Amino acid sequence: METGKPKKPRLLFNISTAIIIFFALTLGYSLLTENQAPANQISLSELVTDINAGKVSALSINGDAVEVTYTGETPEVKAVRKEDSVSILDSLKNLGVDSKKLSAIGVTVKTPSGFSFWFFNLAPFILPLVFILVFIWFLSRQVRGAGMQAFSFGQSKARMIAPDDKRQRVTFKDVAGVKEAKEELSEVVDFLKNPRKFFEIGARIPKGMLLMGAPGTGKTLLARAVAGEAGVAFFSISGSEFVEMFVGVGASRVRDLFKLAKHTAPAIIFIDEIDAVGRVRGTGVGGGNDEREQTLNQILVEMDGFEPTEKVIVMAATNRPDVLDPALLRPGRFDRRVILDLPDRNDREEILKLHSRKKPFAEDVNLRVIAERTPGFSGADLYSLMNEGAILAARENRTKVSQYDLIRAIEKVMLGPERKSHLLSVKEKEITAYHEAGHALVASVLPFADPVHKISIISRGRAGGYTLKLPLEDRRLQSRREFLDDISVSLAGFVAEQMMFNDVTTGPSNDLQVASALTRDMVTKYGMSEKLGPIAYEASAGVLYGKPFAEREYSERISAEIDSEVSHIVEGALKKATDVLTKHKKALQAIAGRLIEVETIERDDFEKLLIANGIVPKRKAEIEHKV
Ligand code: ADP
Ligand code: MG
Ligand code: ZN
């Protein structure tokens, strides 16, 4: 088990510390030994010469070192180093010392003091050994910390956040919006805080809660907040972590995890991305993974085995509820479902506010406007918007984040960074300009399309150019008329290229895919085709739980009819786009010309161009009137 975050960087840090310590030790050692050799060292043969000349009065032998005291008024002391293991007297004799002179000299032998003798003799062997031991100790701490695979085989790999961990604690205050979900979950918080109350009245508390929502809507965050609010331990593991190379590991991880949680109860077990293990079983989709099935079975077994008094609640998150195995959703398992929607305008503003804590803002910042301009953004998108805004300001060496930074950040999050280096040839630039002008013009003229808010032919991410449209308000429902106009808008780039250049490029291929997919959905999911009537031929995601895979549930005849209906609708939309662009060709040319000139047109400028060409821009009141 591992607490907190992975510790890769610490391993590096530890290795470098160990190396530095090693060098420090070596340096210290060599300094110490060097001190043993004084500057005035003489060689053995010099010593022999000096003895024979009668200049030496005493020799003092201390291990390898020999101190030579000279005669004279101020006795001079010099040092000699003798060979190891050979007596100094033998060495001197070999070098031809006068034995009479030598016997006249006082020779004293000192045994080196115990400690320094042992230290200097053994240090060369012991220091590396100590170093290696320290190093191994460091590594083994590391191994325990990171829960290295080979050692913690089968053990749960869950991360735990202890209830008293202030640094990682998240509460409902850190989650903006998602009011219904919070309400639903506060019941769980209540139970975990005060289980008695519920047991006494004989209430059965749900064992499993399933959080469903698009990626980035705050599922993981909310699960942590529940644990934080209730002040209980939080064990989290991701579905994909169960599925590893060895069969049986997943199941044993589940067992360990539940054991651990029951031991620490009250606790929350959070299984993130449960669709990785909880897919419908026995379909053969995804290779009929035995390992996955075993893991899933083990989860079910553990959940069924809960005592009614167990203070452990299992939470799971998924963004694909449609592929989950029905067994997971049965009563007594994940029978409570909490849905997290994409935030609406007010929620977006709140999330922005939450993430703007600690960010210094210039006076012109208006988060309401940013929230208005970001329909469809998830909490995670808004978080990265704030971050990108701050990065933009920092890169331009400003100390405050301005509204303009945030607006640029919206586009960056939505479309990827601008690619100014991507040079268009003159011809390509012209084609792109007409293409985008086509989209923008049709969107402005057709009554049920979203109004345009910015057009640009600077390529961005994968898009060559782009036209940003913004609904005037948040919508949950889309009508048939809106779909039809949207399809026309998507096709308008294609139509404009065709009209102006009598040729088409690969540019509109993505537009065509979008238009075709929209049309097909209209016909097969939403019952919006007059000919086929209100029959859903395809399940839309989330409707049919546990349907193995998209089997076609209609005959060849219907299939052919769907195709003909799709092409009928596309043809109609194409005609509508062509009519608009033919009628307003002047406006098209004006917009494209302007784009070639300035590359990016903002809403105000764009509306002026429209008015100059006799088109009335859409305003909020008008749209409401029309719908
Ligand atoms: P999910 O698990 O649904 O994919 P996360 O919980 O991981 O999403 O959210 C990612 C990040 O987005 C969070 O850490 C948080 O910073 C931000 N976020 C998402 N939703 C919200 C929200 N409702 N309020 C505040 N922040 C949010
Ligand atoms: Mg998540
Ligand atoms: Zn296009």
Coordinates of C-alpha atoms in Angstrom, one line a residue, residues 9-524:
P9 CA 11.7 12.1 -8.0
R10 CA 12.7 11.2 -4.5
L11 CA 14.5 8.1 -5.7
L12 CA 16.7 10.3 -7.8
F13 CA 17.2 12.7 -5.0
N14 CA 18.2 9.9 -2.7
I15 CA 20.7 8.5 -5.1
S16 CA 22.3 11.9 -5.6
T17 CA 22.5 12.5 -1.8
A18 CA 24.2 9.1 -1.4
I19 CA 26.7 10.0 -4.1
I20 CA 27.4 13.3 -2.5
I21 CA 27.9 11.7 0.9
F22 CA 30.3 9.2 -0.6
F23 CA 32.4 12.0 -2.1
A24 CA 32.4 13.9 1.1
L25 CA 33.6 10.9 3.0
T26 CA 36.3 10.2 0.5
L27 CA 37.5 13.8 0.6
G28 CA 37.5 13.8 4.4
Y29 CA 39.5 10.6 4.5
S30 CA 42.1 11.7 2.1
L31 CA 42.5 15.1 3.9
L32 CA 43.1 13.2 7.2
T33 CA 45.7 10.9 5.7
E34 CA 47.4 13.7 3.9
N35 CA 47.9 15.5 7.2
Q36 CA 50.0 12.7 8.3
A37 CA 52.7 13.7 5.8
P38 CA 54.4 16.9 6.9
A39 CA 56.0 19.2 4.3
N40 CA 59.6 18.6 5.3
Q41 CA 59.8 15.0 4.2
I42 CA 63.1 13.4 3.2
S43 CA 63.9 10.2 1.5
L44 CA 65.5 7.2 3.1
S45 CA 68.8 7.6 1.2
E46 CA 69.0 11.2 2.4
L47 CA 68.5 10.0 5.9
V48 CA 71.4 7.5 5.5
T49 CA 73.6 10.2 4.2
D50 CA 72.7 12.4 7.2
I51 CA 73.3 9.6 9.7
N52 CA 76.7 8.9 8.2
A53 CA 77.5 12.6 8.4
G54 CA 76.6 12.4 12.1
K55 CA 73.9 15.0 11.8
V56 CA 71.1 12.9 13.3
S57 CA 70.5 12.7 17.1
A58 CA 67.4 10.6 17.4
L59 CA 64.9 8.5 15.4
S60 CA 61.4 7.9 16.6
I61 CA 59.4 5.2 14.8
N62 CA 55.7 5.3 14.7
G63 CA 54.1 2.8 12.4
D64 CA 55.2 3.6 8.9
A65 CA 56.3 7.1 9.8
V66 CA 59.8 7.9 11.2
E67 CA 60.6 11.2 12.8
V68 CA 64.2 12.3 12.5
T69 CA 65.6 14.7 15.0
Y70 CA 68.7 16.5 13.9
T71 CA 71.6 17.8 16.1
G72 CA 72.2 21.5 16.4
E73 CA 71.1 24.3 18.6
T74 CA 67.6 24.2 17.4
P75 CA 66.9 20.5 16.8
E76 CA 65.2 20.2 13.5
V77 CA 62.6 17.4 12.9
K78 CA 62.1 15.8 9.6
A79 CA 59.9 12.9 8.5
V80 CA 60.7 9.8 6.6
R81 CA 58.3 7.3 5.2
K82 CA 59.6 3.7 5.4
E83 CA 58.4 0.8 3.4
D84 CA 55.6 -1.2 4.8
S85 CA 56.5 -4.4 6.8
V86 CA 60.2 -3.9 6.6
S87 CA 62.1 -2.8 9.7
I88 CA 63.6 0.7 9.3
L89 CA 66.9 -0.6 10.6
D90 CA 67.1 -3.2 7.9
S91 CA 66.3 -0.7 5.2
L92 CA 69.0 1.6 6.5
K93 CA 71.5 -1.2 6.5
N94 CA 70.6 -2.1 3.0
L95 CA 71.2 1.4 2.0
G96 CA 74.7 1.2 3.6
V97 CA 74.4 3.1 6.8
D98 CA 77.4 3.2 9.1
S99 CA 76.4 0.8 11.8
K100 CA 78.5 2.5 14.5
K101 CA 76.9 5.9 13.8
L102 CA 73.5 4.3 13.9
S103 CA 74.0 2.6 17.3
A104 CA 75.0 6.0 18.7
I105 CA 71.6 7.4 17.8
G106 CA 68.7 7.0 20.2
V107 CA 66.0 5.0 18.5
T108 CA 62.5 4.9 20.1
V109 CA 59.6 2.9 18.8
K110 CA 56.1 4.2 19.5
T111 CA 53.1 2.0 19.0
P112 CA 50.5 4.1 17.3
S113 CA 47.5 4.8 19.5
G114 CA 44.8 2.2 19.1
F115 CA 42.1 4.2 17.5
S116 CA 44.1 6.0 14.8
F117 CA 46.0 2.8 14.0
W118 CA 42.8 0.9 13.4
F119 CA 41.1 3.8 11.8
F120 CA 43.8 4.4 9.2
N121 CA 44.3 0.8 8.5
L122 CA 40.7 -0.3 8.2
A123 CA 39.1 2.9 6.8
P124 CA 39.9 2.0 3.2
F125 CA 37.9 -1.2 3.6
I126 CA 35.2 -0.1 5.9
L127 CA 34.2 3.2 4.4
P128 CA 33.0 1.7 1.0
L129 CA 31.2 -1.0 3.0
V130 CA 29.4 1.6 5.1
F131 CA 28.6 3.5 2.0
I132 CA 27.1 0.4 0.3
L133 CA 25.0 -0.4 3.3
V134 CA 23.7 3.1 3.5
F135 CA 22.9 3.0 -0.1
I136 CA 21.0 -0.3 0.2
W137 CA 19.1 1.1 3.1
F138 CA 18.1 4.1 1.1
L139 CA 16.9 1.9 -1.8
S140 CA 15.0 -0.4 0.5
R141 CA 13.1 2.5 2.0
Q142 CA 12.3 3.6 -1.6
V143 CA 11.1 0.1 -2.4
R144 CA 8.7 0.1 0.5
G145 CA 7.5 3.6 -0.4
A146 CA 6.7 3.0 -4.0
G147 CA 5.1 -0.4 -3.4
M148 CA 7.3 -1.9 -6.0
Q149 CA 5.6 -4.5 -8.1
A150 CA 7.8 -7.5 -7.4
F151 CA 7.5 -7.2 -3.7
S152 CA 3.9 -6.1 -3.2
F153 CA 2.6 -8.7 -5.7
G154 CA -1.1 -9.1 -5.2
Q155 CA -1.3 -6.5 -2.5
S156 CA -3.8 -3.8 -3.0
K157 CA -2.2 -0.9 -4.8
A158 CA -4.8 1.6 -3.5
R159 CA -3.7 5.0 -2.4
M160 CA -5.0 6.0 1.0
I161 CA -5.8 9.4 2.3
A162 CA -6.0 9.3 6.0
P163 CA -8.8 11.3 7.7
D164 CA -6.3 13.5 9.5
D165 CA -4.3 14.3 6.4
K166 CA -4.9 18.1 6.2
R167 CA -2.8 18.6 3.1
Q168 CA -4.9 16.3 0.8
R169 CA -8.2 17.0 2.4
V170 CA -10.9 18.1 0.1
T171 CA -14.4 19.0 1.2
F172 CA -17.7 20.0 -0.5
K173 CA -16.5 23.6 -0.5
D174 CA -13.9 22.7 -3.1
V175 CA -16.5 21.4 -5.4
A176 CA -18.6 24.0 -7.1
G177 CA -21.9 23.4 -8.8
V178 CA -23.3 19.8 -8.9
K179 CA -25.8 20.7 -6.3
E180 CA -28.0 17.6 -6.7
A181 CA -25.1 15.3 -6.5
K182 CA -23.9 16.9 -3.3
E183 CA -27.3 16.6 -1.8
E184 CA -27.5 13.0 -2.6
L185 CA -24.0 12.4 -1.2
S186 CA -24.5 14.3 2.0
E187 CA -26.7 11.4 3.1
V188 CA -23.6 9.2 2.9
V189 CA -21.6 11.8 4.8
D190 CA -24.3 11.8 7.4
F191 CA -24.2 8.1 7.7
L192 CA -20.4 7.8 8.0
K193 CA -20.4 10.5 10.7
N194 CA -23.2 9.1 12.6
P195 CA -23.9 5.5 11.8
R196 CA -25.7 4.8 15.0
K197 CA -28.7 6.9 14.2
F198 CA -29.3 4.9 11.0
F199 CA -28.7 1.5 12.5
E200 CA -31.0 2.1 15.4
I201 CA -33.9 2.8 13.2
G202 CA -33.1 -0.2 11.1
A203 CA -32.2 1.7 7.9
R204 CA -30.1 0.0 5.4
I205 CA -27.5 2.3 4.0
P206 CA -26.6 1.9 0.3
K207 CA -23.3 0.0 0.0
G208 CA -22.4 1.3 -3.4
M209 CA -22.8 4.7 -5.1
L210 CA -22.0 5.1 -8.8
L211 CA -20.9 8.5 -10.0
M212 CA -21.7 9.0 -13.6
G213 CA -20.7 11.9 -15.7
A214 CA -18.6 13.2 -18.6
P215 CA -14.8 13.2 -18.1
G216 CA -13.7 16.2 -16.0
T217 CA -17.0 16.8 -14.3
G218 CA -15.4 16.3 -10.9
K219 CA -16.3 12.7 -10.1
T220 CA -13.0 11.9 -8.5
L221 CA -13.0 15.2 -6.7
L222 CA -16.5 14.7 -5.3
A223 CA -15.6 11.2 -4.0
R224 CA -12.7 12.6 -2.2
A225 CA -14.8 15.4 -0.9
V226 CA -17.3 12.9 0.6
A227 CA -14.4 11.3 2.6
G228 CA -13.2 14.7 3.6
E229 CA -16.6 15.9 4.8
A230 CA -17.1 12.8 6.8
G231 CA -13.6 12.6 8.1
V232 CA -13.0 9.0 7.1
A233 CA -10.2 7.2 5.4
F234 CA -10.3 7.2 1.6
F235 CA -9.0 4.3 -0.4
S236 CA -8.8 4.9 -4.1
I237 CA -7.8 2.7 -6.9
S238 CA -8.4 2.9 -10.6
G239 CA -10.1 0.2 -12.5
S240 CA -7.3 -0.1 -15.0
E241 CA -4.8 -0.8 -12.1
F242 CA -6.6 -4.0 -11.4
V243 CA -6.1 -5.3 -14.8
E244 CA -2.4 -6.1 -15.1
M245 CA -0.3 -8.8 -16.5
F246 CA -0.9 -11.7 -14.1
V247 CA -4.2 -13.5 -13.9
G248 CA -5.6 -13.5 -10.4
V249 CA -3.7 -10.4 -9.3
G250 CA -6.7 -8.2 -9.8
A251 CA -9.0 -10.4 -7.6
S252 CA -6.4 -10.6 -4.9
R253 CA -6.0 -6.9 -5.0
V254 CA -9.7 -6.4 -4.5
R255 CA -9.6 -8.8 -1.5
D256 CA -6.8 -7.0 0.1
L257 CA -8.3 -3.6 -0.5
F258 CA -11.6 -4.5 1.1
K259 CA -9.9 -6.2 4.0
L260 CA -7.8 -3.1 4.6
A261 CA -10.9 -0.8 4.4
K262 CA -12.9 -2.9 6.8
H263 CA -10.0 -2.8 9.1
T264 CA -9.8 1.0 9.0
A265 CA -13.6 1.5 9.0
P266 CA -15.3 3.9 8.7
A267 CA -13.9 4.2 5.3
I268 CA -14.7 4.9 1.7
I269 CA -13.4 2.7 -1.1
F270 CA -13.3 4.5 -4.4
I271 CA -13.0 2.6 -7.7
D272 CA -12.2 5.1 -10.4
E273 CA -13.0 4.3 -14.0
I274 CA -14.8 1.2 -13.1
D275 CA -15.8 0.5 -16.7
A276 CA -12.2 -0.8 -17.1
V277 CA -13.2 -3.9 -15.1
G278 CA -17.0 -3.6 -15.0
R279 CA -17.8 -4.1 -18.7
V280 CA -20.5 -6.4 -19.6
R281 CA -19.2 -10.0 -19.2
G282 CA -19.1 -12.7 -21.7
T283 CA -19.5 -10.7 -24.8
G284 CA -16.1 -11.4 -26.3
V285 CA -15.6 -7.7 -26.7
G286 CA -12.2 -6.6 -25.6
G287 CA -10.8 -10.1 -25.9
G288 CA -12.9 -11.9 -23.4
N289 CA -10.5 -11.0 -20.6
D290 CA -10.7 -13.6 -17.9
E291 CA -8.7 -11.4 -15.6
R292 CA -11.3 -8.7 -15.8
E293 CA -14.1 -11.0 -15.1
Q294 CA -12.4 -12.4 -12.0
T295 CA -11.8 -9.0 -10.7
L296 CA -15.3 -7.9 -11.3
N297 CA -16.6 -11.1 -9.6
Q298 CA -14.4 -10.5 -6.7
I299 CA -15.8 -6.9 -6.3
L300 CA -19.3 -8.3 -6.4
V301 CA -18.5 -11.0 -3.9
E302 CA -17.0 -8.5 -1.5
M303 CA -19.9 -6.2 -1.8
D304 CA -22.4 -9.0 -1.1
G305 CA -20.4 -10.1 1.8
F306 CA -20.7 -6.8 3.7
E307 CA -22.3 -7.1 7.1
P308 CA -25.3 -4.7 7.4
T309 CA -23.3 -2.9 10.2
E310 CA -20.2 -2.4 8.1
K311 CA -19.2 1.2 7.9
V312 CA -17.6 0.9 4.5
I313 CA -19.1 2.5 1.5
V314 CA -18.0 1.7 -2.0
M315 CA -18.0 4.5 -4.5
A316 CA -17.3 4.1 -8.2
A317 CA -17.0 6.5 -11.1
T318 CA -17.5 6.0 -14.8
N319 CA -18.1 8.0 -17.9
R320 CA -19.4 5.0 -19.7
P321 CA -22.4 3.8 -17.7
D322 CA -23.8 2.3 -20.9
V323 CA -21.1 -0.4 -21.0
L324 CA -21.4 -1.5 -17.4
D325 CA -22.3 -5.0 -16.5
P326 CA -25.9 -5.2 -15.2
A327 CA -24.8 -7.3 -12.3
L328 CA -23.0 -4.2 -10.9
L329 CA -26.1 -2.2 -10.9
R330 CA -28.3 -4.6 -9.1
P331 CA -29.8 -3.7 -5.7
G332 CA -27.3 -4.2 -2.9
R333 CA -24.5 -3.2 -5.2
F334 CA -24.1 0.1 -7.0
D335 CA -27.8 0.7 -6.8
R336 CA -27.5 4.4 -6.1
R337 CA -26.5 6.5 -9.1
V338 CA -25.4 10.0 -8.9
I339 CA -25.2 11.9 -12.1
L340 CA -22.8 14.8 -12.6
D341 CA -23.8 17.1 -15.5
L342 CA -21.6 19.4 -17.3
P343 CA -21.8 22.7 -15.4
D344 CA -24.3 25.4 -16.5
R345 CA -23.5 29.0 -16.7
N346 CA -23.8 29.8 -13.0
D347 CA -21.9 26.7 -12.0
R348 CA -19.2 27.5 -14.5
E349 CA -18.9 30.9 -12.9
E350 CA -18.6 29.3 -9.5
I351 CA -16.0 26.8 -10.6
L352 CA -14.0 29.7 -12.2
K353 CA -14.2 31.6 -8.9
L354 CA -13.1 28.6 -7.0
H355 CA -10.0 28.1 -9.2
S356 CA -9.2 31.8 -9.2
R357 CA -8.3 31.7 -5.5
K358 CA -4.7 32.7 -5.2
K359 CA -4.6 34.2 -8.6
P360 CA -4.2 38.0 -8.7
F361 CA -6.6 39.5 -11.1
A362 CA -6.6 42.8 -13.0
E363 CA -9.7 45.0 -12.4
D364 CA -11.1 44.3 -15.8
V365 CA -11.6 40.6 -15.1
N366 CA -15.3 39.5 -15.3
L367 CA -15.7 35.9 -14.7
R368 CA -19.4 36.0 -15.7
V369 CA -18.4 36.8 -19.2
I370 CA -15.9 34.0 -19.3
A371 CA -18.6 31.6 -18.0
E372 CA -21.0 32.8 -20.7
R373 CA -18.4 32.1 -23.4
T374 CA -17.6 28.5 -22.2
P375 CA -20.7 26.4 -22.8
G376 CA -19.8 22.7 -22.8
F377 CA -16.7 23.2 -20.7
S378 CA -16.2 20.7 -17.9
G379 CA -14.9 21.6 -14.5
A380 CA -11.5 20.2 -15.6
D381 CA -11.6 22.4 -18.7
L382 CA -12.3 25.5 -16.6
Y383 CA -9.5 24.6 -14.3
S384 CA -7.1 24.4 -17.1
L385 CA -8.5 27.6 -18.6
M386 CA -7.6 29.5 -15.4
N387 CA -4.2 27.9 -15.4
E388 CA -3.6 28.8 -19.1
G389 CA -4.7 32.4 -18.4
A390 CA -2.1 32.7 -15.6
I391 CA 0.6 31.2 -17.8
L392 CA -0.1 33.7 -20.5
A393 CA 0.1 36.6 -18.1
A394 CA 3.3 35.2 -16.6
R395 CA 4.9 34.7 -20.0
E396 CA 4.3 38.3 -20.8
N397 CA 5.8 39.3 -17.4
R398 CA 2.7 40.7 -15.9
T399 CA 1.8 40.2 -12.3
K400 CA -1.9 40.1 -12.8
V401 CA -4.2 38.0 -14.9
S402 CA -6.3 40.2 -17.2
Q403 CA -9.6 39.4 -18.9
Y404 CA -7.8 39.3 -22.3
D405 CA -5.6 36.5 -20.9
L406 CA -8.6 34.5 -19.9
I407 CA -10.3 35.0 -23.3
R408 CA -7.3 33.8 -25.1
A409 CA -7.1 30.9 -22.7
I410 CA -10.6 29.8 -23.7
E411 CA -9.5 29.4 -27.3
K412 CA -6.4 27.6 -26.2
V413 CA -8.3 25.1 -24.2
M414 CA -10.9 24.7 -26.9
L415 CA -8.7 24.4 -29.9
G416 CA -5.1 23.9 -28.8
P417 CA -2.4 26.5 -29.2
E418 CA -2.2 28.8 -32.2
R419 CA 0.2 27.6 -34.8
K420 CA 1.5 30.8 -36.2
S421 CA 4.4 29.1 -37.9
H422 CA 2.0 27.1 -40.1
L423 CA 2.4 29.1 -43.2
L424 CA -0.4 29.0 -45.8
S425 CA 0.4 29.7 -49.4
V426 CA -1.5 32.5 -50.9
K427 CA -3.9 30.1 -52.6
E428 CA -4.5 28.1 -49.4
K429 CA -5.1 31.2 -47.4
E430 CA -7.7 32.3 -49.9
I431 CA -9.4 28.9 -49.8
T432 CA -9.4 28.8 -46.0
A433 CA -10.8 32.4 -45.9
Y434 CA -13.8 31.5 -48.1
H435 CA -14.3 28.3 -46.3
E436 CA -14.6 29.9 -42.9
A437 CA -16.5 32.9 -44.3
G438 CA -19.0 30.3 -45.7
H439 CA -19.6 28.8 -42.2
A440 CA -19.9 32.2 -40.6
L441 CA -22.3 33.6 -43.1
V442 CA -24.6 30.7 -43.1
A443 CA -24.6 30.6 -39.3
S444 CA -25.5 34.3 -39.3
V445 CA -28.3 34.0 -41.8
L446 CA -30.1 30.8 -40.8
P447 CA -32.4 31.6 -37.9
F448 CA -31.8 28.5 -35.7
A449 CA -28.0 28.4 -35.9
D450 CA -25.8 29.7 -33.1
P451 CA -24.5 33.2 -33.8
V452 CA -20.8 33.7 -34.7
H453 CA -18.5 35.1 -32.2
K454 CA -15.1 34.9 -33.9
I455 CA -13.6 33.8 -37.2
S456 CA -10.0 33.1 -37.9
I457 CA -7.8 31.5 -40.5
I458 CA -4.9 31.0 -38.1
S459 CA -4.5 27.3 -37.8
R460 CA -5.0 25.9 -34.4
G461 CA -4.4 22.4 -33.1
R462 CA -5.6 20.3 -36.0
A463 CA -8.0 22.8 -37.5
G464 CA -6.9 24.9 -40.5
G465 CA -9.1 27.8 -39.5
Y466 CA -12.0 28.1 -37.2
T467 CA -15.4 29.8 -36.7
L468 CA -16.5 30.0 -33.1
K469 CA -20.2 30.0 -32.5
L470 CA -21.8 30.5 -29.2
P471 CA -25.4 29.7 -28.2
L472 CA -27.1 32.7 -26.7
E473 CA -28.0 30.6 -23.7
D474 CA -27.4 27.2 -22.2
R475 CA -29.5 24.5 -23.8
R476 CA -30.3 21.0 -22.8
L477 CA -32.7 20.2 -25.7
Q478 CA -32.0 20.6 -29.3
S479 CA -34.8 20.8 -31.8
R480 CA -35.1 19.4 -35.3
R481 CA -34.9 22.9 -36.8
E482 CA -31.7 23.6 -34.9
F483 CA -30.2 20.3 -36.1
L484 CA -31.1 21.1 -39.7
D485 CA -29.5 24.6 -39.6
D486 CA -26.4 23.2 -37.9
I487 CA -26.0 20.7 -40.7
S488 CA -26.2 23.5 -43.2
V489 CA -23.6 25.4 -41.3
S490 CA -21.3 22.4 -41.3
L491 CA -21.7 22.0 -45.0
A492 CA -21.2 25.7 -45.8
G493 CA -17.4 25.5 -45.9
F494 CA -17.7 22.9 -48.6
V495 CA -20.3 24.9 -50.5
A496 CA -18.2 28.1 -50.4
E497 CA -15.1 26.3 -51.7
Q498 CA -17.1 24.7 -54.5
M499 CA -18.8 28.0 -55.4
M500 CA -15.8 30.2 -55.5
F501 CA -13.1 27.8 -56.9
N502 CA -15.2 25.3 -58.7
D503 CA -13.2 22.6 -56.9
V504 CA -13.1 21.1 -53.4
T505 CA -10.1 20.4 -51.1
T506 CA -9.6 17.9 -48.3
G507 CA -10.3 20.9 -45.9
P508 CA -14.0 20.2 -45.3
S509 CA -13.6 16.4 -44.6
N510 CA -14.1 16.9 -40.9
D511 CA -17.1 19.1 -41.5
L512 CA -18.6 16.4 -43.7
Q513 CA -18.2 13.8 -41.0
V514 CA -19.8 16.0 -38.4
A515 CA -22.7 16.7 -40.7
S516 CA -23.2 13.1 -41.6
A517 CA -23.1 11.9 -38.0
L518 CA -25.6 14.6 -37.0
T519 CA -28.0 13.6 -39.7
R520 CA -27.7 9.9 -39.0
D521 CA -28.4 10.5 -35.3
M522 CA -31.5 12.6 -36.3
V523 CA -32.8 9.7 -38.2
T524 CA -31.9 6.7 -36.1

